[in-house]
Amino acid sequence: MALRLQKPAREHKQAWEQLMREFQQAGEKYFYSKTYRQFLRRSRAHEKGKRLPQEPHVPTTIYFLMRDGSPKIIGYTDIRHQLNDFLLNDLGGHVGYVIAPSERRKGYAVQQLRLALEICREMGINPVLIPCLKENVASAKVIRKNGGVLEDERMSAEGKVFQRYWITLLP
């Protein structure tokens, strides 16, 4: 089955709720909305650059990774439309992504990032900055498989080491 990135829509409510339960059961927290309706409103506003939290937030578009013909959300990615000084020089980047715990280690993240990079190209984002925790070896492999080149490593305020990768998109 083919994979696609799709912007959140009303019909994804049950799949989103299932994804949130799965993250919660795994002890992970993503999306800070209590209801899908709040999440949908917030994500649509953020895409337009409205109702953004304080710096360093910038306009961002969220996409769900889905299989054609299936209502299940496999994961999600967010794409920042641009980077401000904080995101560029500290620990931010253009693309973030996560796969549902039950769908990990199946190769979906590589495909998800490849699809996100196609959207970056369409948006005129090039090169693309993608950071990951140094301890997240799987994420670093995903980034490198998509052409990521390590620029450097930086320390977060919490004392965690982040790696910063750049991917130059070919025309």
CSV table of N, CA and C in Angstrom, one decimal:
chain,number,residue,atom,x,y,z
A,1,MET,N,0.8,-1.2,0.0
A,1,MET,CA,0.0,0.0,0.0
A,1,MET,C,0.9,1.2,0.0
A,2,ALA,N,0.4,2.2,-0.8
A,2,ALA,CA,1.2,3.5,-0.9
A,2,ALA,C,0.9,4.3,0.4
A,3,LEU,N,2.0,5.1,0.8
A,3,LEU,CA,1.9,6.0,1.9
A,3,LEU,C,1.7,7.4,1.4
A,4,ARG,N,1.0,8.2,2.2
A,4,ARG,CA,0.8,9.6,1.8
A,4,ARG,C,0.8,10.5,3.1
A,5,LEU,N,1.2,11.8,2.9
A,5,LEU,CA,1.0,12.7,4.0
A,5,LEU,C,-0.2,13.5,3.7
A,6,GLN,N,-1.0,13.6,4.7
A,6,GLN,CA,-2.3,14.3,4.6
A,6,GLN,C,-2.5,15.3,5.7
A,7,LYS,N,-3.0,16.5,5.4
A,7,LYS,CA,-3.3,17.4,6.4
A,7,LYS,C,-4.5,16.9,7.3
A,8,PRO,N,-4.5,17.2,8.6
A,8,PRO,CA,-5.5,16.8,9.4
A,8,PRO,C,-6.9,17.3,8.9
A,9,ALA,N,-7.9,16.5,9.0
A,9,ALA,CA,-9.3,16.8,8.6
A,9,ALA,C,-10.3,16.2,9.6
A,10,ARG,N,-11.5,16.7,9.6
A,10,ARG,CA,-12.5,16.2,10.5
A,10,ARG,C,-12.6,14.7,10.6
A,11,GLU,N,-12.5,14.0,9.4
A,11,GLU,CA,-12.7,12.6,9.4
A,11,GLU,C,-11.6,11.8,10.1
A,12,HIS,N,-10.5,12.5,10.5
A,12,HIS,CA,-9.4,11.8,11.2
A,12,HIS,C,-9.6,11.7,12.7
A,13,LYS,N,-10.7,12.2,13.2
A,13,LYS,CA,-10.9,12.3,14.7
A,13,LYS,C,-10.6,11.0,15.4
A,14,GLN,N,-11.3,9.9,15.0
A,14,GLN,CA,-11.1,8.7,15.7
A,14,GLN,C,-9.7,8.1,15.6
A,15,ALA,N,-9.1,8.3,14.4
A,15,ALA,CA,-7.7,7.8,14.3
A,15,ALA,C,-6.8,8.6,15.1
A,16,TRP,N,-7.0,9.9,15.2
A,16,TRP,CA,-6.2,10.8,16.1
A,16,TRP,C,-6.3,10.4,17.5
A,17,GLU,N,-7.5,10.2,18.0
A,17,GLU,CA,-7.8,9.7,19.4
A,17,GLU,C,-7.1,8.4,19.7
A,18,GLN,N,-7.1,7.5,18.7
A,18,GLN,CA,-6.4,6.2,18.9
A,18,GLN,C,-4.9,6.5,19.0
A,19,LEU,N,-4.4,7.3,18.1
A,19,LEU,CA,-2.9,7.6,18.2
A,19,LEU,C,-2.5,8.3,19.5
A,20,MET,N,-3.4,9.2,20.0
A,20,MET,CA,-3.1,9.8,21.3
A,20,MET,C,-3.1,8.7,22.4
A,21,ARG,N,-4.0,7.8,22.4
A,21,ARG,CA,-4.0,6.7,23.4
A,21,ARG,C,-2.8,5.9,23.3
A,22,GLU,N,-2.4,5.6,22.1
A,22,GLU,CA,-1.1,4.8,21.9
A,22,GLU,C,0.1,5.5,22.5
A,23,PHE,N,0.2,6.8,22.2
A,23,PHE,CA,1.3,7.6,22.7
A,23,PHE,C,1.3,7.6,24.2
A,24,GLN,N,0.1,7.8,24.8
A,24,GLN,CA,-0.1,7.9,26.2
A,24,GLN,C,0.3,6.5,26.9
A,25,GLN,N,-0.1,5.4,26.3
A,25,GLN,CA,0.2,4.1,26.8
A,25,GLN,C,1.7,3.9,26.8
A,26,ALA,N,2.4,4.5,25.8
A,26,ALA,CA,3.8,4.3,25.7
A,26,ALA,C,4.6,5.3,26.6
A,27,GLY,N,3.8,6.2,27.3
A,27,GLY,CA,4.5,7.2,28.1
A,27,GLY,C,5.0,8.4,27.3
A,28,GLU,N,4.5,8.6,26.1
A,28,GLU,CA,5.0,9.7,25.3
A,28,GLU,C,3.9,10.7,25.1
A,29,LYS,N,4.2,12.0,25.0
A,29,LYS,CA,3.2,13.0,24.9
A,29,LYS,C,3.6,13.9,23.7
A,30,TYR,N,2.7,13.9,22.7
A,30,TYR,CA,2.8,14.8,21.6
A,30,TYR,C,1.6,15.6,21.5
A,31,PHE,N,1.3,16.5,20.7
A,31,PHE,CA,0.1,17.3,20.6
A,31,PHE,C,-0.4,17.7,22.0
A,32,TYR,N,-0.5,18.9,22.3
A,32,TYR,CA,-0.9,19.4,23.6
A,32,TYR,C,-2.4,19.9,23.6
A,33,SER,N,-3.2,19.3,22.8
A,33,SER,CA,-4.6,19.7,22.8
A,33,SER,C,-5.4,18.6,23.5
A,34,LYS,N,-6.5,19.0,24.2
A,34,LYS,CA,-7.3,18.0,24.9
A,34,LYS,C,-8.3,17.3,24.0
A,35,THR,N,-8.7,18.0,23.0
A,35,THR,CA,-9.7,17.4,22.0
A,35,THR,C,-9.2,17.5,20.6
A,36,TYR,N,-9.7,16.7,19.7
A,36,TYR,CA,-9.3,16.8,18.3
A,36,TYR,C,-9.8,18.1,17.7
A,37,ARG,N,-10.9,18.6,18.2
A,37,ARG,CA,-11.4,19.8,17.7
A,37,ARG,C,-10.4,21.0,18.0
A,38,GLN,N,-9.9,21.0,19.2
A,38,GLN,CA,-8.9,22.0,19.6
A,38,GLN,C,-7.6,21.8,18.7
A,39,PHE,N,-7.2,20.6,18.6
A,39,PHE,CA,-6.0,20.3,17.8
A,39,PHE,C,-6.2,20.8,16.4
A,40,LEU,N,-7.3,20.5,15.8
A,40,LEU,CA,-7.6,20.9,14.4
A,40,LEU,C,-7.6,22.4,14.3
A,41,ARG,N,-8.3,23.1,15.2
A,41,ARG,CA,-8.3,24.6,15.1
A,41,ARG,C,-6.9,25.2,15.3
A,42,ARG,N,-6.2,24.6,16.2
A,42,ARG,CA,-4.8,25.1,16.5
A,42,ARG,C,-3.9,24.9,15.3
A,43,SER,N,-3.9,23.7,14.7
A,43,SER,CA,-3.0,23.4,13.6
A,43,SER,C,-3.4,24.2,12.4
A,44,ARG,N,-4.7,24.5,12.1
A,44,ARG,CA,-5.1,25.3,11.0
A,44,ARG,C,-4.6,26.8,11.2
A,45,ALA,N,-4.7,27.3,12.4
A,45,ALA,CA,-4.3,28.6,12.7
A,45,ALA,C,-2.8,28.7,12.6
A,46,HIS,N,-2.0,27.8,13.1
A,46,HIS,CA,-0.6,27.8,13.1
A,46,HIS,C,-0.1,27.8,11.7
A,47,GLU,N,-0.8,27.0,10.8
A,47,GLU,CA,-0.4,27.0,9.4
A,47,GLU,C,-0.4,28.3,8.8
A,48,LYS,N,-1.4,29.1,9.2
A,48,LYS,CA,-1.6,30.5,8.6
A,48,LYS,C,-0.8,31.5,9.4
A,49,GLY,N,0.0,31.1,10.4
A,49,GLY,CA,0.8,32.0,11.2
A,49,GLY,C,0.0,32.7,12.3
A,50,LYS,N,-1.2,32.2,12.6
A,50,LYS,CA,-2.1,32.9,13.6
A,50,LYS,C,-2.0,32.1,14.9
A,51,ARG,N,-2.3,32.8,16.0
A,51,ARG,CA,-2.4,32.3,17.3
A,51,ARG,C,-1.1,31.4,17.7
A,52,LEU,N,0.0,31.9,17.2
A,52,LEU,CA,1.2,31.1,17.5
A,52,LEU,C,1.6,31.4,19.0
A,53,PRO,N,2.1,30.4,19.7
A,53,PRO,CA,2.7,30.7,21.0
A,53,PRO,C,3.9,31.7,20.8
A,54,GLN,N,4.4,32.1,21.9
A,54,GLN,CA,5.6,33.0,21.9
A,54,GLN,C,6.7,32.4,21.1
A,55,GLU,N,7.7,33.3,20.8
A,55,GLU,CA,9.0,32.8,20.2
A,55,GLU,C,9.4,31.5,20.8
A,56,PRO,N,9.9,30.6,20.2
A,56,PRO,CA,10.5,30.6,18.8
A,56,PRO,C,9.5,30.1,17.8
A,57,HIS,N,8.2,30.0,18.1
A,57,HIS,CA,7.2,29.4,17.1
A,57,HIS,C,7.1,30.2,15.9
A,58,VAL,N,7.0,29.5,14.8
A,58,VAL,CA,6.8,30.1,13.4
A,58,VAL,C,5.7,29.3,12.8
A,59,PRO,N,5.1,29.8,11.6
A,59,PRO,CA,4.1,29.0,10.9
A,59,PRO,C,4.6,27.6,10.7
A,60,THR,N,3.7,26.7,10.9
A,60,THR,CA,4.0,25.2,10.8
A,60,THR,C,2.8,24.5,10.3
A,61,THR,N,3.0,23.5,9.4
A,61,THR,CA,2.0,22.7,8.8
A,61,THR,C,2.2,21.3,9.3
A,62,ILE,N,1.1,20.7,9.8
A,62,ILE,CA,1.2,19.3,10.3
A,62,ILE,C,0.5,18.4,9.3
A,63,TYR,N,1.2,17.2,9.1
A,63,TYR,CA,0.6,16.2,8.2
A,63,TYR,C,0.6,14.9,8.9
A,64,PHE,N,-0.4,14.1,8.6
A,64,PHE,CA,-0.5,12.7,9.1
A,64,PHE,C,0.1,11.8,8.1
A,65,LEU,N,0.8,10.8,8.5
A,65,LEU,CA,1.3,9.7,7.6
A,65,LEU,C,0.2,8.6,7.6
A,66,MET,N,-0.3,8.3,6.4
A,66,MET,CA,-1.4,7.3,6.3
A,66,MET,C,-1.1,6.4,5.1
A,67,ARG,N,-1.7,5.2,5.2
A,67,ARG,CA,-1.6,4.3,4.1
A,67,ARG,C,-2.9,4.5,3.2
A,68,ASP,N,-2.7,4.5,1.9
A,68,ASP,CA,-3.9,4.6,1.1
A,68,ASP,C,-4.9,3.5,1.5
A,69,GLY,N,-6.2,3.9,1.6
A,69,GLY,CA,-7.2,2.9,1.9
A,69,GLY,C,-7.4,2.5,3.4
A,70,SER,N,-6.6,3.2,4.2
A,70,SER,CA,-6.7,2.9,5.7
A,70,SER,C,-6.9,4.2,6.4
A,71,PRO,N,-7.8,4.2,7.5
A,71,PRO,CA,-8.1,5.4,8.2
A,71,PRO,C,-7.0,5.6,9.3
A,72,LYS,N,-6.1,4.6,9.6
A,72,LYS,CA,-5.2,4.7,10.7
A,72,LYS,C,-4.1,5.7,10.4
A,73,ILE,N,-3.7,6.5,11.4
A,73,ILE,CA,-2.6,7.4,11.3
A,73,ILE,C,-1.3,6.6,11.8
A,74,ILE,N,-0.4,6.5,10.9
A,74,ILE,CA,0.9,5.8,11.2
A,74,ILE,C,1.8,6.7,12.0
A,75,GLY,N,1.8,8.0,11.7
A,75,GLY,CA,2.7,8.9,12.4
A,75,GLY,C,2.3,10.3,11.9
A,76,TYR,N,3.1,11.3,12.3
A,76,TYR,CA,2.8,12.6,11.8
A,76,TYR,C,4.2,13.4,11.7
A,77,THR,N,4.1,14.4,10.9
A,77,THR,CA,5.3,15.3,10.7
A,77,THR,C,4.8,16.7,10.7
A,78,ASP,N,5.7,17.6,11.2
A,78,ASP,CA,5.4,19.0,11.1
A,78,ASP,C,6.5,19.7,10.3
A,79,ILE,N,6.1,20.6,9.5
A,79,ILE,CA,7.1,21.3,8.7
A,79,ILE,C,7.0,22.8,9.0
A,80,ARG,N,8.1,23.4,9.5
A,80,ARG,CA,8.1,24.8,9.8
A,80,ARG,C,8.4,25.5,8.4
A,81,HIS,N,7.6,26.5,8.2
A,81,HIS,CA,7.7,27.3,6.9
A,81,HIS,C,9.0,28.0,6.8
A,82,GLN,N,9.5,28.5,7.9
A,82,GLN,CA,10.8,29.2,7.9
A,82,GLN,C,11.4,29.0,9.3
A,83,LEU,N,12.7,29.4,9.4
A,83,LEU,CA,13.3,29.4,10.7
A,83,LEU,C,13.7,30.8,11.2
A,84,ASN,N,13.4,31.1,12.5
A,84,ASN,CA,13.9,32.4,13.0
A,84,ASN,C,15.3,32.1,13.6
A,85,ASP,N,15.9,33.2,14.2
A,85,ASP,CA,17.3,33.0,14.7
A,85,ASP,C,17.4,31.9,15.7
A,86,PHE,N,16.4,31.8,16.6
A,86,PHE,CA,16.5,30.8,17.6
A,86,PHE,C,16.5,29.4,17.0
A,87,LEU,N,15.5,29.1,16.1
A,87,LEU,CA,15.4,27.8,15.5
A,87,LEU,C,16.6,27.5,14.7
A,88,LEU,N,17.2,28.5,14.0
A,88,LEU,CA,18.3,28.3,13.1
A,88,LEU,C,19.6,28.0,13.9
A,89,ASN,N,19.8,28.8,15.0
A,89,ASN,CA,21.0,28.7,15.7
A,89,ASN,C,21.0,27.9,17.0
A,90,ASP,N,19.9,27.5,17.4
A,90,ASP,CA,19.8,26.7,18.6
A,90,ASP,C,19.4,25.2,18.3
A,91,LEU,N,18.3,24.7,18.7
A,91,LEU,CA,18.0,23.3,18.5
A,91,LEU,C,16.8,23.1,17.7
A,92,GLY,N,16.4,24.0,16.9
A,92,GLY,CA,15.3,23.8,16.0
A,92,GLY,C,15.6,23.3,14.6
A,93,GLY,N,14.6,23.2,13.8
A,93,GLY,CA,14.8,22.7,12.4
A,93,GLY,C,13.5,22.9,11.7
A,94,HIS,N,13.6,22.5,10.4
A,94,HIS,CA,12.4,22.7,9.5
A,94,HIS,C,11.4,21.5,9.7
A,95,VAL,N,11.9,20.3,10.0
A,95,VAL,CA,11.0,19.1,10.0
A,95,VAL,C,11.1,18.4,11.3
A,96,GLY,N,10.0,18.0,11.8
A,96,GLY,CA,9.9,17.0,12.9
A,96,GLY,C,9.0,15.9,12.5
A,97,TYR,N,9.3,14.7,13.1
A,97,TYR,CA,8.4,13.6,12.7
A,97,TYR,C,8.4,12.6,13.8
A,98,VAL,N,7.3,11.8,13.9
A,98,VAL,CA,7.2,10.7,14.8
A,98,VAL,C,6.3,9.6,14.2
A,99,ILE,N,6.6,8.4,14.6
A,99,ILE,CA,5.8,7.3,14.2
A,99,ILE,C,5.2,6.7,15.4
A,100,ALA,N,3.9,6.2,15.2
A,100,ALA,CA,3.2,5.6,16.3
A,100,ALA,C,4.0,4.4,16.9
A,101,PRO,N,4.0,4.2,18.2
A,101,PRO,CA,4.8,3.1,18.8
A,101,PRO,C,4.6,1.7,18.1
A,102,SER,N,3.4,1.4,17.7
A,102,SER,CA,3.1,0.1,17.1
A,102,SER,C,3.6,0.0,15.7
A,103,GLU,N,4.0,1.1,15.1
A,103,GLU,CA,4.4,1.1,13.7
A,103,GLU,C,5.9,1.3,13.5
A,104,ARG,N,6.6,1.4,14.6
A,104,ARG,CA,8.0,1.7,14.5
A,104,ARG,C,8.8,0.4,14.1
A,105,ARG,N,10.0,0.7,13.5
A,105,ARG,CA,10.9,-0.4,13.0
A,105,ARG,C,10.3,-1.1,11.8
A,106,LYS,N,9.5,-0.4,11.1
A,106,LYS,CA,8.9,-1.0,9.8
A,106,LYS,C,9.4,-0.2,8.6
A,107,GLY,N,10.2,0.8,8.8
A,107,GLY,CA,10.7,1.6,7.6
A,107,GLY,C,9.8,2.8,7.3
A,108,TYR,N,8.8,3.1,8.1
A,108,TYR,CA,7.9,4.2,7.8
A,108,TYR,C,8.6,5.5,7.9
A,109,ALA,N,9.5,5.7,8.9
A,109,ALA,CA,10.0,7.0,9.1
A,109,ALA,C,10.9,7.5,7.9
A,110,VAL,N,11.6,6.6,7.3
A,110,VAL,CA,12.4,7.0,6.1
A,110,VAL,C,11.4,7.5,5.0
A,111,GLN,N,10.3,6.8,4.8
A,111,GLN,CA,9.4,7.2,3.8
A,111,GLN,C,8.7,8.5,4.2
A,112,GLN,N,8.4,8.6,5.4
A,112,GLN,CA,7.7,9.8,5.9
A,112,GLN,C,8.6,11.0,5.7
A,113,LEU,N,9.8,10.9,6.0
A,113,LEU,CA,10.7,12.1,5.8
A,113,LEU,C,10.9,12.4,4.3
A,114,ARG,N,11.0,11.3,3.5
A,114,ARG,CA,11.1,11.5,2.1
A,114,ARG,C,9.9,12.3,1.6
A,115,LEU,N,8.7,12.0,2.0
A,115,LEU,CA,7.5,12.7,1.6
A,115,LEU,C,7.5,14.1,2.1
A,116,ALA,N,7.9,14.3,3.4
A,116,ALA,CA,8.0,15.7,3.9
A,116,ALA,C,9.0,16.5,3.2
A,117,LEU,N,10.1,15.9,2.7
A,117,LEU,CA,11.1,16.7,1.9
A,117,LEU,C,10.5,17.1,0.6
A,118,GLU,N,9.6,16.3,0.0
A,118,GLU,CA,9.0,16.7,-1.2
A,118,GLU,C,8.1,17.9,-1.0
A,119,ILE,N,7.4,18.0,0.2
A,119,ILE,CA,6.6,19.2,0.5
A,119,ILE,C,7.5,20.4,0.7
A,120,CYS,N,8.6,20.2,1.4
A,120,CYS,CA,9.6,21.3,1.6
A,120,CYS,C,10.0,21.8,0.3
A,121,ARG,N,10.3,21.0,-0.7
A,121,ARG,CA,10.7,21.4,-2.0
A,121,ARG,C,9.6,22.3,-2.6
A,122,GLU,N,8.4,21.8,-2.5
A,122,GLU,CA,7.2,22.6,-3.1
A,122,GLU,C,7.1,23.9,-2.4
A,123,MET,N,7.4,24.0,-1.1
A,123,MET,CA,7.3,25.2,-0.3
A,123,MET,C,8.5,26.1,-0.5
A,124,GLY,N,9.5,25.7,-1.2
A,124,GLY,CA,10.7,26.5,-1.5
A,124,GLY,C,11.7,26.5,-0.3
A,125,ILE,N,11.6,25.4,0.6
A,125,ILE,CA,12.5,25.3,1.7
A,125,ILE,C,13.7,24.5,1.2
A,126,ASN,N,14.9,25.1,1.1
A,126,ASN,CA,16.1,24.4,0.6
A,126,ASN,C,17.3,25.2,0.9
A,127,PRO,N,18.2,24.7,1.7
A,127,PRO,CA,18.3,23.4,2.3
A,127,PRO,C,17.4,23.2,3.5
A,128,VAL,N,17.3,22.0,4.0
A,128,VAL,CA,16.4,21.7,5.1
A,128,VAL,C,17.2,21.3,6.3
A,129,LEU,N,16.9,21.9,7.4
A,129,LEU,CA,17.6,21.6,8.7
A,129,LEU,C,16.7,20.6,9.5
A,130,ILE,N,17.4,19.5,9.9
A,130,ILE,CA,16.6,18.6,10.8
A,130,ILE,C,17.6,18.1,11.9
A,131,PRO,N,17.1,18.5,13.1
A,131,PRO,CA,17.9,18.1,14.3
A,131,PRO,C,17.4,16.8,14.9
A,132,CYS,N,18.2,16.1,15.7
A,132,CYS,CA,17.7,15.0,16.5
A,132,CYS,C,18.7,14.8,17.7
A,133,LEU,N,18.1,14.2,18.7
A,133,LEU,CA,19.0,13.9,19.9
A,133,LEU,C,20.1,12.9,19.4
A,134,LYS,N,21.3,13.1,19.9
A,134,LYS,CA,22.4,12.2,19.6
A,134,LYS,C,22.1,10.8,20.0
A,135,GLU,N,21.4,10.6,21.1
A,135,GLU,CA,21.0,9.3,21.6
A,135,GLU,C,20.0,8.6,20.7
A,136,ASN,N,19.3,9.4,19.8
A,136,ASN,CA,18.3,8.8,19.0
A,136,ASN,C,18.9,8.3,17.7
A,137,VAL,N,19.6,7.2,17.7
A,137,VAL,CA,20.4,6.6,16.6
A,137,VAL,C,19.5,6.3,15.4
A,138,ALA,N,18.2,5.8,15.7
A,138,ALA,CA,17.3,5.5,14.7
A,138,ALA,C,16.9,6.7,13.8
A,139,SER,N,16.7,7.8,14.5
A,139,SER,CA,16.3,9.1,13.8
A,139,SER,C,17.5,9.6,13.0
A,140,ALA,N,18.7,9.5,13.5
A,140,ALA,CA,19.9,9.9,12.7
A,140,ALA,C,20.0,9.1,11.5
A,141,LYS,N,19.7,7.8,11.5
A,141,LYS,CA,19.8,6.9,10.4
A,141,LYS,C,18.7,7.3,9.3
A,142,VAL,N,17.5,7.6,9.8
A,142,VAL,CA,16.5,8.1,8.9
A,142,VAL,C,16.9,9.3,8.2
A,143,ILE,N,17.5,10.3,8.9
A,143,ILE,CA,17.9,11.5,8.3
A,143,ILE,C,19.0,11.3,7.3
A,144,ARG,N,20.0,10.5,7.6
A,144,ARG,CA,21.1,10.2,6.7
A,144,ARG,C,20.6,9.4,5.5
A,145,LYS,N,19.7,8.5,5.6
A,145,LYS,CA,19.1,7.8,4.5
A,145,LYS,C,18.4,8.7,3.5
A,146,ASN,N,18.0,9.9,4.0
A,146,ASN,CA,17.4,10.9,3.1
A,146,ASN,C,18.3,12.0,2.7
A,147,GLY,N,19.6,11.7,2.8
A,147,GLY,CA,20.6,12.7,2.3
A,147,GLY,C,21.2,13.6,3.4
A,148,GLY,N,20.9,13.4,4.6
A,148,GLY,CA,21.3,14.4,5.7
A,148,GLY,C,22.8,14.3,5.9
A,149,VAL,N,23.4,15.5,6.1
A,149,VAL,CA,24.8,15.7,6.3
A,149,VAL,C,24.9,16.3,7.7
A,150,LEU,N,25.7,15.7,8.6
A,150,LEU,CA,25.8,16.3,9.9
A,150,LEU,C,26.7,17.5,9.9
A,151,GLU,N,26.1,18.6,10.4
A,151,GLU,CA,26.8,19.9,10.5
A,151,GLU,C,27.6,20.0,11.8
A,152,ASP,N,26.9,19.7,12.9
A,152,ASP,CA,27.5,19.8,14.2
A,152,ASP,C,26.7,19.2,15.3
A,153,GLU,N,27.2,19.2,16.5
A,153,GLU,CA,26.4,18.8,17.7
A,153,GLU,C,26.4,20.0,18.6
A,154,ARG,N,25.2,20.1,19.3
A,154,ARG,CA,25.0,21.3,20.2
A,154,ARG,C,24.3,20.7,21.5
A,155,MET,N,24.6,21.4,22.6
A,155,MET,CA,24.0,21.1,23.9
A,155,MET,C,22.8,21.9,24.2
A,156,SER,N,21.7,21.2,24.6
A,156,SER,CA,20.5,21.9,25.0
A,156,SER,C,20.6,22.5,26.4
A,157,ALA,N,19.7,23.3,26.8
A,157,ALA,CA,19.7,23.9,28.1
A,157,ALA,C,19.5,22.8,29.2
A,158,GLU,N,18.9,21.6,28.8
A,158,GLU,CA,18.7,20.5,29.7
A,158,GLU,C,19.9,19.6,29.7
A,159,GLY,N,21.0,19.9,29.0
A,159,GLY,CA,22.2,19.1,28.9
A,159,GLY,C,22.2,17.9,28.0
A,160,LYS,N,21.2,17.9,27.1
A,160,LYS,CA,21.1,16.9,26.1
A,160,LYS,C,21.9,17.3,24.8
A,161,VAL,N,22.5,16.3,24.1
A,161,VAL,CA,23.3,16.6,22.9
A,161,VAL,C,22.4,16.4,21.7
A,162,PHE,N,22.3,17.4,20.9
A,162,PHE,CA,21.5,17.4,19.6
A,162,PHE,C,22.5,17.4,18.5
A,163,GLN,N,22.2,16.6,17.4
A,163,GLN,CA,22.9,16.7,16.2
A,163,GLN,C,22.1,17.4,15.2
A,164,ARG,N,22.7,18.2,14.4
A,164,ARG,CA,22.0,19.1,13.4
A,164,ARG,C,22.5,18.6,12.0
A,165,TYR,N,21.5,18.2,11.2
A,165,TYR,CA,21.7,17.7,9.8
A,165,TYR,C,21.1,18.6,8.8
A,166,TRP,N,21.8,18.8,7.7
A,166,TRP,CA,21.2,19.6,6.6
A,166,TRP,C,21.0,18.6,5.4
A,167,ILE,N,19.9,18.8,4.7
A,167,ILE,CA,19.6,18.1,3.5
A,167,ILE,C,19.4,19.1,2.4
A,168,THR,N,20.2,19.0,1.4
A,168,THR,CA,20.1,19.8,0.2
A,168,THR,C,19.2,19.1,-0.8
A,169,LEU,N,18.1,19.7,-1.2
A,169,LEU,CA,17.2,19.1,-2.1
A,169,LEU,C,17.6,19.4,-3.6
A,170,LEU,N,17.6,18.4,-4.3
A,170,LEU,CA,18.0,18.5,-5.8
A,170,LEU,C,16.7,18.9,-6.5
A,171,PRO,N,16.9,19.7,-7.6
A,171,PRO,CA,15.7,20.2,-8.4
A,171,PRO,C,15.0,19.0,-9.0
